[in-house]
CSV table of C-alpha atoms and ligand atoms in Angstrom, one decimal:
chain,number,residue,atom,x,y,z
E,1,MET,CA,3.0,-1.5,-6.1
E,2,PRO,CA,3.4,0.0,-2.6
E,3,GLU,CA,1.2,-1.8,-0.1
E,4,LEU,CA,0.3,-0.9,3.5
E,5,PRO,CA,3.9,-1.2,4.9
E,6,GLU,CA,5.4,0.9,2.1
E,7,VAL,CA,2.7,3.6,2.4
E,8,GLU,CA,3.2,3.6,6.2
E,9,THR,CA,6.9,4.0,5.7
E,10,VAL,CA,6.3,7.0,3.4
E,11,VAL,CA,3.9,8.6,6.0
E,12,ARG,CA,6.5,8.1,8.8
E,13,ASP,CA,9.1,9.7,6.5
E,14,LEU,CA,6.9,12.7,5.7
E,15,ARG,CA,6.3,13.2,9.5
E,16,ALA,CA,10.1,12.8,10.2
E,17,HIS,CA,10.7,15.5,7.5
E,18,GLY,CA,8.4,17.8,9.4
E,19,LEU,CA,5.6,18.0,6.9
E,20,PRO,CA,3.0,18.4,9.6
E,21,GLY,CA,3.1,22.1,10.6
E,22,SER,CA,4.2,23.2,7.1
E,23,VAL,CA,2.3,25.7,5.1
E,24,ILE,CA,1.6,25.2,1.4
E,25,ARG,CA,2.5,28.4,-0.5
E,26,SER,CA,1.5,27.1,-4.0
E,27,VAL,CA,1.0,24.0,-6.0
E,28,ALA,CA,2.1,23.1,-9.6
E,29,VAL,CA,0.4,20.4,-11.6
E,30,ARG,CA,2.3,19.3,-14.7
E,31,TRP,CA,0.2,16.2,-15.5
E,32,PRO,CA,-3.5,17.2,-15.0
E,33,ARG,CA,-4.8,13.6,-14.8
E,34,THR,CA,-2.9,13.1,-11.6
E,35,ILE,CA,-5.6,15.2,-10.0
E,36,ALA,CA,-8.8,13.3,-9.6
E,37,GLU,CA,-12.2,15.0,-9.8
E,38,LEU,CA,-11.2,18.7,-9.6
E,39,PRO,CA,-9.7,20.7,-12.4
E,40,PRO,CA,-6.0,21.3,-11.6
E,41,ASP,CA,-6.4,25.1,-11.2
E,42,ALA,CA,-9.2,24.6,-8.6
E,43,PHE,CA,-7.1,22.0,-6.8
E,44,CYS,CA,-4.2,24.4,-6.6
E,45,ARG,CA,-6.4,27.2,-5.4
E,46,ALA,CA,-7.9,25.0,-2.7
E,47,LEU,CA,-4.5,24.1,-1.3
E,48,ALA,CA,-2.7,27.4,-1.5
E,49,GLY,CA,-2.2,29.0,2.0
E,50,LYS,CA,-3.3,25.9,3.9
E,51,THR,CA,-1.4,24.5,6.8
E,52,ILE,CA,-0.7,20.8,6.9
E,53,THR,CA,-1.9,19.7,10.4
E,54,ASP,CA,-1.0,16.0,10.2
E,55,VAL,CA,-0.1,13.2,7.8
E,56,SER,CA,-1.6,9.7,8.3
E,57,ARG,CA,-2.5,6.6,6.4
E,58,ARG,CA,-5.7,4.7,5.7
E,59,ALA,CA,-5.3,1.5,3.7
E,60,LYS,CA,-2.9,2.4,0.8
E,61,PHE,CA,-3.8,6.1,0.9
E,62,ILE,CA,-1.5,8.8,2.3
E,63,VAL,CA,-3.8,11.3,4.1
E,64,VAL,CA,-2.6,14.9,4.3
E,65,ASN,CA,-4.9,16.7,6.8
E,66,LEU,CA,-5.3,20.5,6.2
E,67,ASP,CA,-6.3,23.2,8.6
E,68,SER,CA,-9.3,23.9,6.3
E,69,GLY,CA,-10.7,20.5,7.3
E,70,ASP,CA,-10.1,19.2,3.7
E,71,ARG,CA,-8.0,16.1,3.3
E,72,LEU,CA,-5.6,15.5,0.5
E,73,LEU,CA,-5.5,11.8,-0.4
E,74,ILE,CA,-2.5,10.5,-2.3
E,75,HIS,CA,-2.5,7.1,-3.8
E,76,LEU,CA,0.9,6.0,-5.2
E,77,ARG,CA,-0.5,3.1,-7.2
E,78,MET,CA,2.2,1.5,-9.4
E,79,THR,CA,5.2,3.9,-9.4
E,80,GLY,CA,4.3,7.0,-7.4
E,81,LYS,CA,7.0,8.4,-5.3
E,82,LEU,CA,7.3,11.5,-3.1
E,83,ARG,CA,10.6,13.4,-2.4
E,84,PHE,CA,11.8,16.8,-1.4
E,85,ALA,CA,13.6,18.6,-4.1
E,86,ALA,CA,17.3,19.1,-3.6
E,87,PRO,CA,18.5,22.7,-3.6
E,88,GLY,CA,18.3,24.2,-7.1
E,89,GLU,CA,16.7,21.0,-8.5
E,90,ARG,CA,14.4,21.5,-11.5
E,91,PRO,CA,11.4,19.2,-12.0
E,92,GLY,CA,12.1,16.2,-14.3
E,93,PRO,CA,9.7,14.7,-17.0
E,94,HIS,CA,8.0,12.4,-14.5
E,95,ASP,CA,7.6,15.0,-11.7
E,96,HIS,CA,3.9,15.6,-12.1
E,97,VAL,CA,3.0,17.6,-9.0
E,98,SER,CA,4.9,20.0,-6.7
E,99,LEU,CA,3.8,21.3,-3.4
E,100,HIS,CA,5.8,24.5,-2.7
E,101,LEU,CA,6.0,25.1,1.1
E,102,THR,CA,6.4,28.5,2.7
E,103,ASP,CA,9.7,27.3,4.3
E,104,GLY,CA,11.2,27.1,0.8
E,105,ARG,CA,11.0,23.4,0.4
E,106,GLU,CA,9.3,21.6,-2.5
E,107,LEU,CA,7.6,18.2,-2.2
E,108,ILE,CA,7.6,16.5,-5.6
E,109,PHE,CA,5.4,13.7,-6.8
E,110,ASN,CA,7.1,11.6,-9.4
E,111,ASP,CA,5.2,8.9,-11.2
E,112,THR,CA,6.6,7.2,-14.3
E,113,ARG,CA,3.5,5.1,-15.0
E,114,LYS,CA,1.1,8.0,-14.2
E,115,PHE,CA,-1.5,5.9,-12.3
E,116,GLY,CA,-1.0,7.7,-9.0
E,117,ARG,CA,-3.7,10.1,-7.9
E,118,PHE,CA,-4.3,13.1,-5.7
E,119,ARG,CA,-7.8,13.7,-4.5
E,120,LEU,CA,-9.0,16.5,-2.3
E,121,THR,CA,-11.9,15.6,0.0
E,122,GLN,CA,-14.0,18.0,2.0
E,123,PRO,CA,-15.2,17.8,5.6
E,124,GLY,CA,-18.1,15.4,5.8
E,125,ASP,CA,-16.9,13.3,2.8
E,126,ASP,CA,-16.2,9.7,3.8
E,127,PRO,CA,-13.9,8.5,1.0
E,128,PHE,CA,-13.1,5.4,3.0
E,129,ALA,CA,-16.6,4.1,3.6
E,130,ALA,CA,-16.2,1.1,1.4
E,131,LEU,CA,-12.8,0.0,2.8
E,132,GLY,CA,-12.3,-3.0,5.1
E,133,PRO,CA,-10.7,-2.7,8.5
E,134,GLU,CA,-7.1,-1.7,9.2
E,135,PRO,CA,-5.4,-5.0,9.8
E,136,LEU,CA,-2.9,-3.7,12.4
E,137,GLU,CA,-5.5,-1.9,14.5
E,138,ALA,CA,-6.7,-3.4,17.8
E,139,ASP,CA,-10.3,-3.7,16.5
E,140,PHE,CA,-9.2,-6.1,13.8
E,141,THR,CA,-9.8,-9.2,15.8
E,142,PRO,CA,-10.1,-12.8,14.6
E,143,THR,CA,-13.8,-12.6,15.2
E,144,LEU,CA,-14.1,-9.5,12.9
E,145,PHE,CA,-12.0,-11.2,10.3
E,146,LYS,CA,-14.2,-14.3,10.4
E,147,GLN,CA,-17.2,-12.0,9.8
E,148,ARG,CA,-15.6,-10.4,6.8
E,149,LEU,CA,-15.0,-13.8,5.2
E,150,LYS,CA,-18.4,-15.3,6.2
E,151,GLY,CA,-20.4,-16.6,3.2
E,152,LYS,CA,-17.7,-15.6,0.7
E,153,THR,CA,-17.3,-18.2,-2.0
E,154,ARG,CA,-14.4,-16.5,-3.7
E,155,GLN,CA,-10.8,-17.8,-3.6
E,156,ILE,CA,-9.0,-16.5,-0.6
E,157,LYS,CA,-6.3,-14.7,-2.5
E,158,PRO,CA,-8.5,-12.3,-4.6
E,159,LEU,CA,-10.7,-11.9,-1.6
E,160,LEU,CA,-7.7,-10.6,0.4
E,161,LEU,CA,-6.6,-8.3,-2.4
E,162,ASP,CA,-10.1,-6.8,-2.4
E,163,GLN,CA,-9.7,-3.7,-0.2
E,164,THR,CA,-13.2,-4.0,1.1
E,165,THR,CA,-12.3,-7.3,2.9
E,166,VAL,CA,-9.2,-6.0,4.7
E,167,ALA,CA,-7.5,-2.8,3.8
E,168,GLY,CA,-3.9,-2.4,2.7
E,169,LEU,CA,-2.9,-5.8,1.4
E,170,GLY,CA,-1.4,-6.4,-2.1
E,171,ASN,CA,0.3,-9.2,-3.9
E,172,ILE,CA,3.4,-9.4,-1.8
E,173,TYR,CA,1.9,-9.6,1.6
E,174,VAL,CA,-1.1,-11.8,0.6
E,175,ASP,CA,1.3,-14.4,-0.7
E,176,GLU,CA,3.5,-14.1,2.4
E,177,ALA,CA,0.5,-14.3,4.8
E,178,LEU,CA,-1.0,-17.3,3.0
E,179,TRP,CA,2.3,-19.1,3.2
E,180,GLN,CA,2.7,-18.2,6.9
E,181,ALA,CA,-0.8,-19.6,7.6
E,182,ARG,CA,-0.3,-22.7,5.4
E,183,ILE,CA,-3.3,-21.9,3.2
E,184,HIS,CA,-3.4,-22.5,-0.6
E,185,PRO,CA,-4.2,-19.2,-2.5
E,186,GLU,CA,-7.0,-20.9,-4.4
E,187,ARG,CA,-8.9,-22.1,-1.4
E,188,ARG,CA,-12.5,-21.0,-1.3
E,189,ALA,CA,-12.9,-18.6,1.6
E,190,ASP,CA,-16.0,-20.4,2.9
E,191,THR,CA,-14.0,-23.7,3.3
E,192,LEU,CA,-11.5,-22.2,5.8
E,193,THR,CA,-11.7,-23.7,9.2
E,194,ALA,CA,-11.9,-21.6,12.3
E,195,ALA,CA,-8.3,-22.6,13.1
E,196,GLU,CA,-7.1,-21.6,9.6
E,197,ILE,CA,-8.9,-18.2,9.9
E,198,ARG,CA,-7.1,-17.6,13.2
E,199,ARG,CA,-3.8,-18.5,11.7
E,200,LEU,CA,-4.4,-16.3,8.7
E,201,HIS,CA,-5.4,-13.3,10.9
E,202,ALA,CA,-2.2,-13.7,12.9
E,203,ALA,CA,-0.1,-14.1,9.7
E,204,ILE,CA,-1.5,-11.0,8.1
E,205,ARG,CA,-0.5,-8.9,11.2
E,206,THR,CA,2.9,-10.6,11.5
E,207,VAL,CA,4.0,-10.1,7.9
E,208,LEU,CA,2.7,-6.5,7.7
E,209,GLN,CA,4.3,-5.4,11.1
E,210,ARG,CA,7.6,-7.0,10.1
E,211,ALA,CA,7.6,-5.2,6.8
E,212,ILE,CA,6.9,-1.9,8.5
E,213,ASP,CA,9.7,-2.6,11.0
E,214,ASN,CA,11.9,-3.2,7.9
E,215,ALA,CA,10.7,0.1,6.2
E,216,GLY,CA,9.0,-1.8,3.4
E,217,THR,CA,10.0,-4.1,0.6
E,218,THR,CA,12.2,-3.0,-2.3
E,219,LEU,CA,12.8,-5.7,-4.9
E,220,GLY,CA,15.5,-5.3,-7.6
E,221,SER,CA,16.6,-1.9,-8.8
E,222,GLY,CA,14.1,-0.8,-11.5
E,223,GLU,CA,12.1,2.4,-11.5
E,224,ALA,CA,8.9,0.5,-10.4
E,225,ASN,CA,10.6,-0.3,-7.1
E,226,PHE,CA,9.7,1.1,-3.8
E,227,TYR,CA,11.8,4.0,-2.5
E,228,SER,CA,10.7,6.0,0.5
E,229,VAL,CA,10.8,9.8,0.7
E,230,ALA,CA,14.6,10.1,1.2
E,231,GLY,CA,15.2,7.6,-1.7
E,232,ARG,CA,15.8,4.9,0.9
E,233,ARG,CA,15.3,1.2,-0.1
E,234,GLY,CA,13.1,-1.0,2.2
E,235,ARG,CA,14.9,-3.8,3.9
E,236,ASN,CA,12.1,-6.4,3.9
E,237,ALA,CA,13.1,-8.3,0.8
E,238,ASP,CA,15.3,-10.6,2.8
E,239,ALA,CA,12.4,-11.4,5.1
E,240,LEU,CA,10.2,-12.7,2.3
E,241,LYS,CA,9.6,-16.4,2.4
E,242,VAL,CA,7.8,-17.1,-1.0
E,243,PHE,CA,7.2,-14.0,-3.0
E,244,ARG,CA,9.2,-14.1,-6.2
E,245,ARG,CA,11.2,-17.1,-4.7
E,246,ASP,CA,9.8,-19.7,-7.1
E,247,GLY,CA,12.4,-22.4,-7.8
E,248,MET,CA,13.9,-21.9,-4.4
E,249,PRO,CA,13.3,-24.1,-1.3
E,250,CYS,CA,10.5,-23.4,1.1
E,251,PRO,CA,12.1,-22.1,4.3
E,252,ARG,CA,9.8,-24.4,6.3
E,253,CYS,CA,9.9,-27.7,4.5
E,254,GLY,CA,12.5,-27.4,1.7
E,255,THR,CA,10.0,-28.2,-1.1
E,256,VAL,CA,10.5,-26.1,-4.2
E,257,ILE,CA,8.3,-23.0,-4.2
E,258,ASP,CA,5.9,-22.8,-7.1
E,259,ARG,CA,4.4,-20.0,-9.1
E,260,ILE,CA,0.9,-20.0,-10.5
E,261,VAL,CA,-1.5,-17.3,-11.7
E,262,VAL,CA,-4.5,-16.6,-9.5
E,263,ALA,CA,-6.9,-13.8,-10.4
E,264,GLN,CA,-4.3,-12.6,-13.0
E,265,ARG,CA,-1.7,-12.1,-10.4
E,266,GLY,CA,1.6,-14.0,-10.2
E,267,THR,CA,1.2,-16.1,-7.0
E,268,HIS,CA,4.0,-17.9,-5.0
E,269,PHE,CA,3.4,-20.7,-2.6
E,270,CYS,CA,4.7,-24.0,-1.3
E,271,PRO,CA,2.9,-27.0,-2.8
E,272,ARG,CA,3.6,-29.0,0.3
E,273,CYS,CA,2.8,-26.5,3.1
E,274,GLN,CA,-0.1,-25.1,1.3
E,275,LYS,CA,-2.1,-28.0,0.1
E,276,CYS,CA,-4.1,-27.7,-3.1
E,277,PRO,CA,-7.9,-27.6,-2.4
V,1,ZN,ZN1,6.8,-25.7,2.5
Protein backbone atom coordinates (compact mmCIF):
# COMPACT_ATOMS: atom_id res chain seq x y z
CA MET A 1 0.00 0.00 0.00
CA PRO A 2 1.38 3.42 -0.88
CA GLU A 3 2.49 5.34 2.19
CA LEU A 4 3.51 8.99 2.58
CA PRO A 5 6.64 8.82 0.35
CA GLU A 6 4.83 7.03 -2.47
CA VAL A 7 1.88 9.44 -2.39
CA GLU A 8 4.28 12.38 -2.28
CA THR A 9 6.05 10.92 -5.33
CA VAL A 10 2.74 10.67 -7.21
CA VAL A 11 1.89 14.28 -6.28
CA ARG A 12 5.27 15.52 -7.51
CA ASP A 13 4.82 13.55 -10.73
CA LEU A 14 1.36 15.04 -11.30
CA ARG A 15 2.82 18.52 -10.82
CA ALA A 16 5.71 17.70 -13.17
CA HIS A 17 3.14 16.59 -15.76
CA GLY A 18 1.50 19.98 -15.51
CA LEU A 19 -1.74 18.90 -13.88
CA PRO A 20 -2.04 22.24 -12.03
CA GLY A 21 -3.44 24.72 -14.55
CA SER A 22 -5.27 22.00 -16.48
CA VAL A 23 -9.01 22.22 -17.02
CA ILE A 24 -11.29 19.18 -16.60
CA ARG A 25 -13.52 18.79 -19.64
CA SER A 26 -15.44 15.74 -18.45
CA VAL A 27 -15.18 12.77 -16.12
CA ALA A 28 -16.00 9.11 -16.75
CA VAL A 29 -16.69 6.75 -13.85
CA ARG A 30 -16.70 3.06 -14.76
CA TRP A 31 -16.79 1.63 -11.22
CA PRO A 32 -19.29 3.71 -9.18
CA ARG A 33 -18.03 2.62 -5.77
CA THR A 34 -14.72 4.37 -6.40
CA ILE A 35 -16.64 7.61 -5.80
CA ALA A 36 -17.35 8.10 -2.10
CA GLU A 37 -20.49 9.86 -0.87
CA LEU A 38 -21.72 11.42 -4.14
CA PRO A 39 -23.60 9.58 -6.90
CA PRO A 40 -21.19 9.30 -9.85
CA ASP A 41 -23.24 11.58 -12.14
CA ALA A 42 -23.27 14.37 -9.52
CA PHE A 43 -19.54 13.87 -9.04
CA CYS A 44 -18.90 14.17 -12.79
CA ARG A 45 -21.08 17.30 -13.05
CA ALA A 46 -19.28 18.93 -10.12
CA LEU A 47 -15.88 18.47 -11.78
CA ALA A 48 -16.70 19.33 -15.40
CA GLY A 49 -15.31 22.70 -16.46
CA LYS A 50 -13.23 23.20 -13.31
CA THR A 51 -9.61 24.29 -13.38
CA ILE A 52 -7.10 22.38 -11.27
CA THR A 53 -5.26 25.06 -9.31
CA ASP A 54 -2.84 22.86 -7.39
CA VAL A 55 -2.05 19.29 -6.40
CA SER A 56 -0.81 18.61 -2.89
CA ARG A 57 -0.71 15.88 -0.27
CA ARG A 58 -2.06 15.42 3.25
CA ALA A 59 -1.20 12.12 4.96
CA LYS A 60 -1.82 9.46 2.28
CA PHE A 61 -4.35 11.60 0.37
CA ILE A 62 -3.67 13.23 -2.98
CA VAL A 63 -5.42 16.61 -2.80
CA VAL A 64 -6.53 18.10 -6.14
CA ASN A 65 -7.52 21.72 -5.54
CA LEU A 66 -10.12 23.19 -7.89
CA ASP A 67 -10.94 26.79 -8.77
CA SER A 68 -14.44 26.22 -7.36
CA GLY A 69 -12.88 25.89 -3.91
CA ASP A 70 -13.82 22.19 -3.87
CA ARG A 71 -11.07 19.68 -3.28
CA LEU A 72 -10.86 16.26 -4.87
CA LEU A 73 -9.27 13.79 -2.46
CA ILE A 74 -7.81 10.63 -3.94
CA HIS A 75 -6.78 7.75 -1.70
CA LEU A 76 -4.89 5.01 -3.55
CA ARG A 77 -5.38 2.43 -0.77
CA MET A 78 -3.98 -0.98 -1.83
CA THR A 79 -3.47 -0.88 -5.60
CA GLY A 80 -4.67 2.50 -6.91
CA LYS A 81 -2.50 4.03 -9.65
CA LEU A 82 -2.75 7.18 -11.75
CA ARG A 83 -1.40 7.50 -15.27
CA PHE A 84 -1.93 9.57 -18.37
CA ALA A 85 -3.41 7.59 -21.24
CA ALA A 86 -1.12 6.96 -24.17
CA PRO A 87 -2.35 8.37 -27.50
CA GLY A 88 -5.22 6.21 -28.75
CA GLU A 89 -5.29 4.10 -25.57
CA ARG A 90 -8.68 2.65 -24.55
CA PRO A 91 -9.58 2.14 -20.87
CA GLY A 92 -8.82 -1.36 -19.57
CA PRO A 93 -10.91 -3.46 -17.15
CA HIS A 94 -9.34 -1.94 -14.03
CA ASP A 95 -9.39 1.66 -15.26
CA HIS A 96 -12.25 2.87 -13.06
CA VAL A 97 -12.14 6.66 -13.48
CA SER A 98 -10.92 8.98 -16.24
CA LEU A 99 -10.46 12.73 -16.02
CA HIS A 100 -10.56 14.11 -19.56
CA LEU A 101 -8.68 17.41 -19.73
CA THR A 102 -9.37 20.18 -22.23
CA ASP A 103 -5.80 19.84 -23.57
CA GLY A 104 -6.75 16.36 -24.86
CA ARG A 105 -5.05 14.38 -22.13
CA GLU A 106 -6.78 11.71 -20.05
CA LEU A 107 -5.77 10.98 -16.45
CA ILE A 108 -6.74 7.40 -15.65
CA PHE A 109 -7.27 5.85 -12.23
CA ASN A 110 -6.48 2.14 -12.32
CA ASP A 111 -7.22 -0.02 -9.28
CA THR A 112 -7.23 -3.83 -9.43
CA ARG A 113 -8.39 -4.32 -5.84
CA LYS A 114 -10.98 -1.50 -6.03
CA PHE A 115 -10.34 -0.12 -2.53
CA GLY A 116 -9.16 3.28 -3.80
CA ARG A 117 -11.53 6.20 -3.32
CA PHE A 118 -12.26 9.63 -4.83
CA ARG A 119 -14.06 12.08 -2.62
CA LEU A 120 -15.10 15.62 -3.42
CA THR A 121 -15.09 18.03 -0.49
CA GLN A 122 -16.58 21.49 -0.39
CA PRO A 123 -15.13 24.74 0.95
CA GLY A 124 -15.49 24.71 4.70
CA ASP A 125 -15.26 20.92 4.98
CA ASP A 126 -12.36 19.76 7.11
CA PRO A 127 -11.81 16.18 5.97
CA PHE A 128 -8.47 16.03 7.74
CA ALA A 129 -9.63 17.13 11.20
CA ALA A 130 -8.92 13.76 12.79
CA LEU A 131 -5.49 13.27 11.24
CA GLY A 132 -2.28 13.55 13.20
CA PRO A 133 0.54 15.93 12.28
CA GLU A 134 2.55 15.73 9.05
CA PRO A 135 5.81 14.11 10.14
CA LEU A 136 8.05 16.06 7.77
CA GLU A 137 6.64 19.50 8.60
CA ALA A 138 8.63 21.81 10.87
CA ASP A 139 5.86 21.84 13.48
CA PHE A 140 6.28 18.11 14.05
CA THR A 141 8.75 18.50 16.89
CA PRO A 142 9.94 15.89 19.42
CA THR A 143 7.80 17.72 21.98
CA LEU A 144 4.67 17.41 19.84
CA PHE A 145 5.42 13.74 19.20
CA LYS A 146 5.80 13.13 22.93
CA GLN A 147 2.39 14.77 23.48
CA ARG A 148 0.80 12.51 20.84
CA LEU A 149 2.13 9.41 22.62
CA LYS A 150 1.37 10.62 26.14
CA GLY A 151 -0.79 8.25 28.20
CA LYS A 152 -1.13 5.79 25.30
CA THR A 153 -1.02 2.20 26.51
CA ARG A 154 -1.14 0.63 23.04
CA GLN A 155 1.82 -1.07 21.45
CA ILE A 156 3.95 1.41 19.55
CA LYS A 157 3.55 -0.22 16.13
CA PRO A 158 -0.27 -0.10 15.87
CA LEU A 159 -0.18 3.35 17.46
CA LEU A 160 2.09 4.61 14.66
CA LEU A 161 -0.07 2.95 12.01
CA ASP A 162 -3.04 4.86 13.43
CA GLN A 163 -3.27 7.99 11.25
CA THR A 164 -4.52 10.07 14.18
CA THR A 165 -1.14 9.70 15.95
CA VAL A 166 1.08 10.77 13.05
CA ALA A 167 -0.13 11.00 9.46
CA GLY A 168 1.24 9.03 6.53
CA LEU A 169 2.98 6.04 8.07
CA GLY A 170 2.22 2.48 6.99
CA ASN A 171 3.72 -0.95 7.50
CA ILE A 172 7.02 -0.41 5.66
CA TYR A 173 8.09 2.84 7.27
CA VAL A 174 6.91 1.95 10.77
CA ASP A 175 9.10 -1.17 10.72
CA GLU A 176 12.01 0.83 9.33
CA ALA A 177 11.65 3.69 11.83
CA LEU A 178 11.38 1.32 14.81
CA TRP A 179 14.53 -0.49 13.68
CA GLN A 180 16.36 2.81 13.19
CA ALA A 181 15.32 3.90 16.70
CA ARG A 182 16.09 0.45 18.22
CA ILE A 183 12.58 0.04 19.65
CA HIS A 184 10.67 -3.26 19.68
CA PRO A 185 7.35 -3.00 17.77
CA GLU A 186 5.42 -4.44 20.74
CA ARG A 187 6.66 -1.90 23.28
CA ARG A 188 3.83 -0.14 25.07
CA ALA A 189 3.95 3.51 24.04
CA ASP A 190 3.82 4.78 27.63
CA THR A 191 6.99 2.85 28.50
CA LEU A 192 9.16 4.72 25.98
CA THR A 193 11.83 6.91 27.56
CA ALA A 194 12.33 10.52 26.50
CA ALA A 195 15.51 9.47 24.67
CA GLU A 196 13.66 6.71 22.81
CA ILE A 197 10.91 9.12 21.76
CA ARG A 198 13.52 11.54 20.43
CA ARG A 199 15.23 8.73 18.53
CA LEU A 200 11.92 7.52 17.09
CA HIS A 201 10.94 11.06 16.05
CA ALA A 202 14.25 11.48 14.20
CA ALA A 203 13.98 7.99 12.69
CA ILE A 204 10.48 8.61 11.30
CA ARG A 205 11.69 11.75 9.54
CA THR A 206 14.85 10.12 8.26
CA VAL A 207 13.20 7.03 6.76
CA LEU A 208 10.38 9.06 5.15
CA GLN A 209 12.68 11.71 3.67
CA ARG A 210 15.06 9.07 2.30
CA ALA A 211 12.14 7.25 0.68
CA ILE A 212 10.90 10.48 -0.93
CA ASP A 213 14.42 11.17 -2.21
CA ASN A 214 14.33 7.65 -3.71
CA ALA A 215 10.86 8.25 -5.27
CA GLY A 216 9.19 5.62 -3.07
CA THR A 217 9.50 1.89 -2.41
CA THR A 218 8.63 -0.68 -5.08
CA LEU A 219 8.99 -4.32 -3.95
CA GLY A 220 8.88 -7.14 -6.47
CA SER A 221 6.99 -6.90 -9.73
CA GLY A 222 3.35 -7.78 -8.94
CA GLU A 223 0.39 -5.56 -9.71
CA ALA A 224 0.10 -4.54 -6.05
CA ASN A 225 3.45 -2.81 -6.31
CA PHE A 226 3.97 0.89 -6.35
CA TYR A 227 4.46 2.62 -9.67
CA SER A 228 4.38 6.39 -9.98
CA VAL A 229 2.49 8.31 -12.66
CA ALA A 230 4.86 7.55 -15.52
CA GLY A 231 4.96 3.87 -14.49
CA ARG A 232 8.31 4.48 -12.80
CA ARG A 233 9.47 2.13 -10.01
CA GLY A 234 10.61 3.62 -6.70
CA ARG A 235 14.28 3.14 -5.85
CA ASN A 236 13.96 2.85 -2.08
CA ALA A 237 13.79 -0.96 -1.75
CA ASP A 238 17.59 -1.17 -1.52
CA ALA A 239 17.57 1.32 1.35
CA LEU A 240 15.28 -0.83 3.53
CA LYS A 241 17.02 -2.34 6.55
CA VAL A 242 14.44 -4.81 7.91
CA PHE A 243 11.18 -4.72 5.95
CA ARG A 244 10.68 -8.13 4.27
CA ARG A 245 14.30 -8.95 5.06
CA ASP A 246 13.54 -11.69 7.61
CA GLY A 247 16.23 -14.37 7.57
CA MET A 248 18.87 -11.86 6.46
CA PRO A 249 21.44 -10.25 8.76
CA CYS A 250 20.65 -7.00 10.56
CA PRO A 251 22.77 -4.31 8.84
CA ARG A 252 23.74 -2.96 12.29
CA CYS A 253 24.62 -6.07 14.31
CA GLY A 254 24.44 -9.08 11.98
CA THR A 255 21.70 -10.87 13.97
CA VAL A 256 19.12 -12.60 11.78
CA ILE A 257 16.08 -10.38 11.23
CA ASP A 258 12.87 -11.89 12.58
CA ARG A 259 9.26 -11.66 11.42
CA ILE A 260 6.30 -11.66 13.79
CA VAL A 261 2.69 -10.55 13.50
CA VAL A 262 1.75 -7.40 15.40
CA ALA A 263 -1.80 -6.03 15.11
CA GLN A 264 -2.37 -8.44 12.19
CA ARG A 265 0.51 -6.95 10.23
CA GLY A 266 3.69 -8.76 9.22
CA THR A 267 6.39 -7.08 11.30
CA HIS A 268 10.14 -7.19 10.75
CA PHE A 269 12.70 -6.39 13.41
CA CYS A 270 16.12 -7.24 14.81
CA PRO A 271 15.76 -9.28 18.03
CA ARG A 272 19.08 -7.93 19.30
CA CYS A 273 18.85 -4.23 18.42
CA GLN A 274 15.15 -4.06 19.34
CA LYS A 275 14.88 -5.79 22.69
CA CYS A 276 11.64 -7.57 23.54
CA PRO A 277 9.64 -5.69 26.22
ZN1 LIG B 1 20.53 -5.68 14.94
